[in-house]
Coordinates of C-alpha atoms and ligand atoms in Angstrom, one line a residue:
X1 CA 3.4 21.1 -1.4
X2 CA 5.7 18.7 0.4
X3 CA 8.5 16.8 -1.3
X4 CA 7.9 13.1 -1.3
X5 CA 11.3 11.4 -1.9
X6 CA 11.4 8.2 -4.0
X7 CA 14.6 6.4 -5.1
X8 CA 14.8 3.7 -7.7
X9 CA 17.4 0.9 -7.6
X10 CA 18.0 -1.8 -10.2
X11 CA 19.9 -4.2 -8.0
X12 CA 20.4 -5.4 -4.5
X13 CA 24.1 -4.7 -4.5
X14 CA 23.5 -1.0 -4.7
X15 CA 21.3 -1.2 -1.6
X16 CA 24.3 -2.6 0.3
X17 CA 26.2 0.5 -0.7
X18 CA 23.2 2.7 0.4
X19 CA 23.1 1.2 3.9
X20 CA 26.8 1.6 4.3
X21 CA 26.3 5.3 4.9
X22 CA 27.3 6.5 8.4
X23 CA 23.7 6.5 9.7
X24 CA 22.5 4.4 12.6
X25 CA 19.9 2.1 10.9
X26 CA 17.6 -0.2 12.9
X27 CA 15.8 -2.6 10.5
X28 CA 12.3 -4.1 11.0
X29 CA 11.8 -6.8 8.4
X30 CA 9.2 -9.2 7.3
X31 CA 10.1 -12.9 7.8
X32 CA 9.4 -13.5 4.1
X33 CA 12.4 -11.4 3.1
X34 CA 14.9 -12.8 5.6
X35 CA 17.0 -14.3 2.8
X36 CA 18.0 -10.8 1.7
X37 CA 19.1 -9.4 5.1
X38 CA 22.7 -10.5 5.0
X39 CA 23.0 -9.3 1.4
X40 CA 21.8 -5.8 2.1
X41 CA 22.7 -5.0 5.8
X42 CA 26.1 -5.5 7.5
X43 CA 26.2 -7.5 10.7
X44 CA 26.4 -4.5 12.9
X45 CA 23.0 -3.2 11.8
X46 CA 20.3 -4.4 14.4
X47 CA 17.4 -6.2 12.8
X48 CA 14.0 -7.2 14.2
X49 CA 11.8 -9.8 12.6
X50 CA 8.0 -9.6 12.3
X51 CA 5.5 -11.9 10.6
X52 CA 3.4 -9.9 8.2
X53 CA 0.0 -11.3 8.7
X54 CA -3.1 -9.1 9.1
X55 CA -3.4 -10.1 12.8
X56 CA 0.0 -8.6 13.5
X57 CA -1.1 -5.2 12.0
X58 CA -1.8 -4.2 15.5
X59 CA -0.8 -1.8 18.3
X60 CA 0.8 -4.8 20.0
X61 CA 3.3 -5.2 17.1
X62 CA 4.0 -1.4 17.2
X63 CA 4.7 -1.8 21.0
X64 CA 7.0 -4.8 20.4
X65 CA 9.0 -2.7 18.0
X66 CA 9.2 0.1 20.6
X67 CA 10.2 -2.4 23.3
X68 CA 13.0 -3.7 21.0
X69 CA 14.3 -0.2 20.4
X70 CA 14.3 0.5 24.1
X71 CA 16.2 -2.8 24.8
X72 CA 18.7 -1.8 22.1
X73 CA 19.0 1.7 23.7
X74 CA 18.2 3.3 20.4
X75 CA 18.2 7.1 20.7
X76 CA 16.4 9.8 18.8
X77 CA 18.9 10.0 15.9
X78 CA 18.4 6.5 14.7
X79 CA 16.6 5.7 11.4
X80 CA 14.2 2.8 11.3
X81 CA 14.0 0.9 8.1
X82 CA 10.8 -0.9 7.1
X83 CA 11.9 -3.8 5.0
X84 CA 8.9 -5.8 3.7
X85 CA 5.3 -5.2 2.4
X86 CA 2.6 -2.8 3.5
X87 CA 2.0 -4.3 6.9
X88 CA 5.7 -3.8 7.7
X89 CA 5.8 -0.2 6.6
X90 CA 2.5 0.5 8.5
X91 CA 3.7 -0.8 11.8
X92 CA 7.3 0.5 11.5
X93 CA 6.1 3.9 10.3
X94 CA 3.7 4.0 13.3
X95 CA 6.5 3.1 15.7
X96 CA 8.8 5.7 14.1
X97 CA 6.1 8.3 14.7
X98 CA 5.8 7.6 18.4
X99 CA 9.1 6.2 19.6
X100 CA 10.7 9.0 21.7
X101 CA 8.1 11.3 20.1
X102 CA 9.4 10.5 16.7
X103 CA 12.4 9.2 14.9
X104 CA 13.2 9.1 11.1
X105 CA 12.4 6.1 9.0
X106 CA 12.9 4.7 5.5
X107 CA 10.7 2.4 3.5
X108 CA 12.3 -0.4 1.5
X109 CA 9.2 -2.1 0.1
X110 CA 9.4 -5.7 -1.3
X111 CA 5.8 -6.2 -2.5
X112 CA 4.3 -4.7 -5.6
X113 CA 1.4 -3.3 -3.5
X114 CA 3.8 -1.5 -1.2
X115 CA 6.1 -0.3 -4.0
X116 CA 3.3 1.5 -5.8
X117 CA 1.1 2.4 -2.9
X118 CA 1.4 1.5 0.8
X119 CA 5.0 2.5 1.3
X120 CA 4.5 6.0 -0.3
X121 CA 2.8 8.9 1.3
X122 CA 3.3 8.4 5.0
X123 CA 0.1 6.9 6.1
X124 CA 0.7 4.5 9.0
X125 CA -1.9 2.5 10.7
X126 CA -3.1 -0.6 12.5
X127 CA -6.3 -2.5 12.7
X128 CA -8.6 -2.4 15.7
X129 CA -10.6 -5.6 16.2
X130 CA -11.8 -6.3 12.7
X131 CA -11.8 -2.7 11.4
X132 CA -8.9 -1.8 9.2
X133 CA -6.5 1.1 9.7
X134 CA -8.7 2.6 12.4
X135 CA -5.7 4.0 14.4
X136 CA -2.7 5.6 12.7
X137 CA -0.5 8.6 12.1
X138 CA 0.8 10.6 9.2
X139 CA 4.6 10.2 9.2
X140 CA 6.5 10.7 6.0
X141 CA 9.5 8.4 5.4
X142 CA 12.8 10.1 4.6
X143 CA 12.6 8.2 1.4
X144 CA 11.0 5.1 -0.2
X145 CA 13.5 3.0 -2.1
X146 CA 11.9 1.0 -4.9
X147 CA 13.8 -2.0 -6.2
X148 CA 11.6 -4.3 -8.4
X149 CA 14.1 -7.1 -8.2
X150 CA 12.4 -8.2 -4.9
X151 CA 9.3 -9.0 -6.9
X152 CA 11.0 -12.0 -8.3
X153 CA 10.3 -13.9 -5.1
X154 CA 6.7 -12.7 -4.6
X155 CA 3.9 -15.3 -4.8
X156 CA 1.6 -14.9 -7.8
X157 CA -1.4 -14.0 -5.6
X158 CA 0.5 -11.1 -4.1
X159 CA 1.6 -9.9 -7.6
X160 CA -2.0 -10.0 -8.7
X161 CA -2.9 -7.9 -5.6
X162 CA -0.4 -5.3 -6.6
X163 CA -1.7 -5.2 -10.1
X164 CA -5.1 -3.9 -8.8
X165 CA -3.4 -0.9 -7.1
X166 CA -1.2 -0.3 -10.2
X167 CA -4.4 -0.2 -12.4
X168 CA -6.2 2.0 -9.9
X169 CA -3.4 4.6 -10.0
X170 CA -3.5 4.7 -13.8
X171 CA -7.3 4.9 -14.0
X172 CA -6.9 8.0 -11.8
X173 CA -3.8 9.5 -13.5
X174 CA -3.1 8.3 -17.0
X175 CA -5.2 6.4 -19.6
X176 CA -2.0 5.8 -21.7
X177 CA -0.2 4.1 -18.8
X178 CA -3.4 2.2 -17.9
X179 CA -3.5 0.7 -21.4
X180 CA 0.2 -0.1 -21.4
X181 CA -0.3 -1.8 -18.0
X182 CA -3.2 -3.9 -19.1
X183 CA -1.2 -4.9 -22.2
X184 CA 1.9 -5.8 -20.2
X185 CA -0.1 -7.8 -17.5
X186 CA -2.3 -9.7 -20.0
X187 CA 0.7 -10.6 -22.2
X188 CA 2.3 -12.3 -19.2
X189 CA 5.3 -9.9 -18.9
X190 CA 7.1 -10.7 -15.6
X191 CA 6.3 -7.9 -13.1
X192 CA 10.0 -7.2 -12.3
X193 CA 10.4 -6.2 -16.0
X194 CA 7.6 -3.6 -15.6
X195 CA 10.1 -1.3 -14.0
X196 CA 9.0 1.8 -16.0
X197 CA 5.3 1.3 -15.1
X198 CA 6.1 0.7 -11.4
X199 CA 8.2 3.9 -11.4
X200 CA 5.4 5.8 -13.1
X201 CA 2.8 4.6 -10.7
X202 CA 5.0 5.3 -7.6
X203 CA 5.7 8.8 -8.9
X204 CA 2.0 9.4 -9.7
X205 CA 1.1 8.6 -6.2
X206 CA 3.9 10.7 -4.8
X207 CA 2.7 13.7 -6.9
X208 CA -0.9 13.4 -5.5
X209 CA 0.3 13.1 -1.9
X210 CA 2.7 16.0 -2.3
X211 CA -0.4 18.2 -3.0
X212 CA -2.6 16.8 -0.2
X213 CA -0.5 15.1 2.5
X214 CA -3.2 14.9 5.1
X215 CA -6.0 13.4 2.9
X216 CA -8.3 16.4 3.1
X217 CA -9.1 16.6 -0.6
X218 CA -7.2 15.4 -3.7
X219 CA -5.6 12.4 -2.0
X220 CA -9.0 10.9 -1.4
X221 CA -9.1 9.8 -5.1
X222 CA -6.5 7.2 -4.2
X223 CA -9.2 5.4 -2.2
X224 CA -11.0 4.5 -5.4
X225 CA -12.4 1.0 -4.9
X226 CA -11.4 0.9 -1.2
X227 CA -14.8 1.6 0.5
X228 CA -16.3 -1.5 -1.0
X229 CA -13.0 -3.4 -1.0
X230 CA -12.5 -2.8 2.8
X231 CA -16.1 -4.0 3.4
X232 CA -15.3 -7.3 1.6
X233 CA -12.2 -7.7 3.6
X234 CA -14.1 -7.0 6.8
X235 CA -16.8 -9.5 5.9
X236 CA -14.3 -12.2 5.1
X237 CA -12.4 -11.6 8.3
X238 CA -15.4 -11.5 10.6
X239 CA -16.8 -14.7 9.0
X240 CA -13.5 -16.5 9.0
X241 CA -13.8 -17.1 5.2
X242 CA -11.3 -19.7 4.0
X243 CA -8.8 -18.5 1.5
X244 CA -9.8 -14.8 1.8
X245 CA -9.1 -12.4 -1.1
X246 CA -6.0 -10.3 -1.2
X247 CA -6.4 -6.6 -0.6
X248 CA -5.9 -5.9 -4.3
X249 CA -8.6 -8.4 -5.4
X250 CA -11.1 -6.8 -3.0
X251 CA -10.1 -3.4 -4.4
X252 CA -10.6 -4.6 -8.0
X253 CA -14.1 -5.6 -7.1
X254 CA -14.5 -2.3 -5.3
X255 CA -13.4 -0.3 -8.4
X256 CA -16.1 -2.0 -10.5
X257 CA -18.6 -1.4 -7.8
X258 CA -17.6 2.3 -7.7
X259 CA -18.0 2.4 -11.5
X260 CA -21.4 0.9 -11.3
X261 CA -22.4 3.4 -8.6
X262 CA -21.0 6.2 -10.8
X263 CA -23.2 5.0 -13.7
X264 CA -26.2 4.8 -11.5
X265 CA -25.7 8.5 -10.5
X266 CA -25.2 9.5 -14.1
X267 CA -21.5 10.2 -14.0
X268 CA -20.1 7.6 -16.3
X269 CA -21.1 5.7 -19.4
X270 CA -21.9 2.0 -19.4
X271 CA -19.1 1.5 -21.9
X272 CA -16.5 2.7 -19.3
X273 CA -17.7 -0.1 -16.9
X274 CA -17.5 -2.6 -19.8
X275 CA -13.9 -1.6 -20.5
X276 CA -12.8 -1.9 -16.9
X277 CA -14.5 -5.3 -16.5
X278 CA -13.0 -6.7 -19.7
X279 CA -9.5 -5.4 -18.8
X280 CA -9.6 -6.6 -15.2
X281 CA -10.7 -10.0 -16.4
X282 CA -7.8 -10.1 -18.9
X283 CA -5.5 -9.3 -16.1
X284 CA -6.9 -12.2 -13.9
X285 CA -8.6 -9.9 -11.4
X286 CA -12.1 -10.5 -10.0
X287 CA -14.9 -8.1 -10.9
X288 CA -17.8 -9.2 -8.8
X289 CA -18.3 -9.8 -5.1
X290 CA -19.3 -13.3 -4.1
X291 CA -21.2 -11.8 -1.1
X292 CA -24.6 -10.2 -1.0
X293 CA -24.5 -6.4 -1.1
X294 CA -26.6 -6.0 2.1
X295 CA -24.1 -7.6 4.4
X296 CA -21.4 -5.2 3.3
X297 CA -23.4 -2.1 4.2
X298 CA -22.7 -2.0 8.0
X299 CA -19.0 -2.4 7.3
X300 CA -19.1 0.5 4.8
X301 CA -20.8 2.6 7.5
X302 CA -17.9 2.0 9.8
X303 CA -15.4 3.0 7.1
X304 CA -13.1 5.7 8.3
X305 CA -13.8 7.8 5.2
X306 CA -17.3 8.4 6.6
X307 CA -17.2 11.7 8.3
X308 CA -20.0 13.7 10.1
X309 CA -22.4 10.9 9.2
X310 CA -21.6 11.1 5.6
X311 CA -19.6 8.8 3.4
X312 CA -17.4 10.1 0.6
X313 CA -17.9 8.0 -2.5
X314 CA -14.9 8.0 -4.8
X315 CA -16.6 7.6 -8.2
X316 CA -14.8 7.3 -11.6
X317 CA -16.3 9.4 -14.4
X318 CA -13.8 8.0 -16.9
X319 CA -10.0 7.8 -17.1
X320 CA -8.2 10.6 -15.3
X321 CA -11.5 12.0 -14.0
X322 CA -12.8 11.1 -10.5
X323 CA -15.6 12.8 -8.5
X324 CA -15.9 12.7 -4.8
X325 CA -19.6 12.5 -4.0
Ligands
LIG401 N1 -3.5 4.2 -0.1 C1 -4.2 5.5 -0.1 C2 -3.4 6.6 0.4 O1 -2.2 6.5 0.7 O2 -3.9 7.7 0.5

């Protein structure tokens, strides 16, 4: 068991106090959160801006961060801070795992998706051509600091994307939290007021990772919906689809696809699929792929979860019960 450290903060002011500690922080931030930089970090903390678009989730961006650290003469006792969404934590964590053979880093996630998933658990990675997360490392952050106040400035589409990962975590870990989450989302409660659900989802993910850091067994359940979801993202990317889905929207469709596969293999009841479909629709999430199944198969074959010619299907049997087939 490893200890995954999470910290929860209610306001931005307390972050300023946190980063006043006598550590040598180097901040990599997403251009979308530039407005918070001077509020949180004092002028003497070096900052490096990246643009968090999928094309920049690349080894080139990781190298740009390393070149910046070299130019700043950063030595091995610095702490990198990934301030932004999942792309920022992926490239910063990757850079932290290789710069001078490894330096410490901290995640300060600003999107819902990163606060409940991407910034927790130490998976770092970049895309290779159109294949997602093909190259990466495991590098645990010193801590992930979760401050839901950042979500006030998040576009609605990105919030929706995070809802899919929130629901995914609760399908896996808690029917009670899942129901509360569906109720909160469908009633229109602002996401930054869902602090307790965000904390519970983040903790649930941390608990799973602490038992299987290297994704050999239990942690794989967190990929629920991702095999099909990644295939949709790959298809949209390679076909230059206009207005592509967010990661969470693709995962939502992937969860329903996984439930259908589970039913076809005799693992779950049809009523479970109906519940998920109805709840996802209430939350504004898509449930059906607009693309023909056949075109997604080759992408699924490339999925990194396929090992020794076999693909691990993450199939829901019901709430809090997943099989890996
Ligand atoms: N996002 C899945 C994992 O961290 O394992």
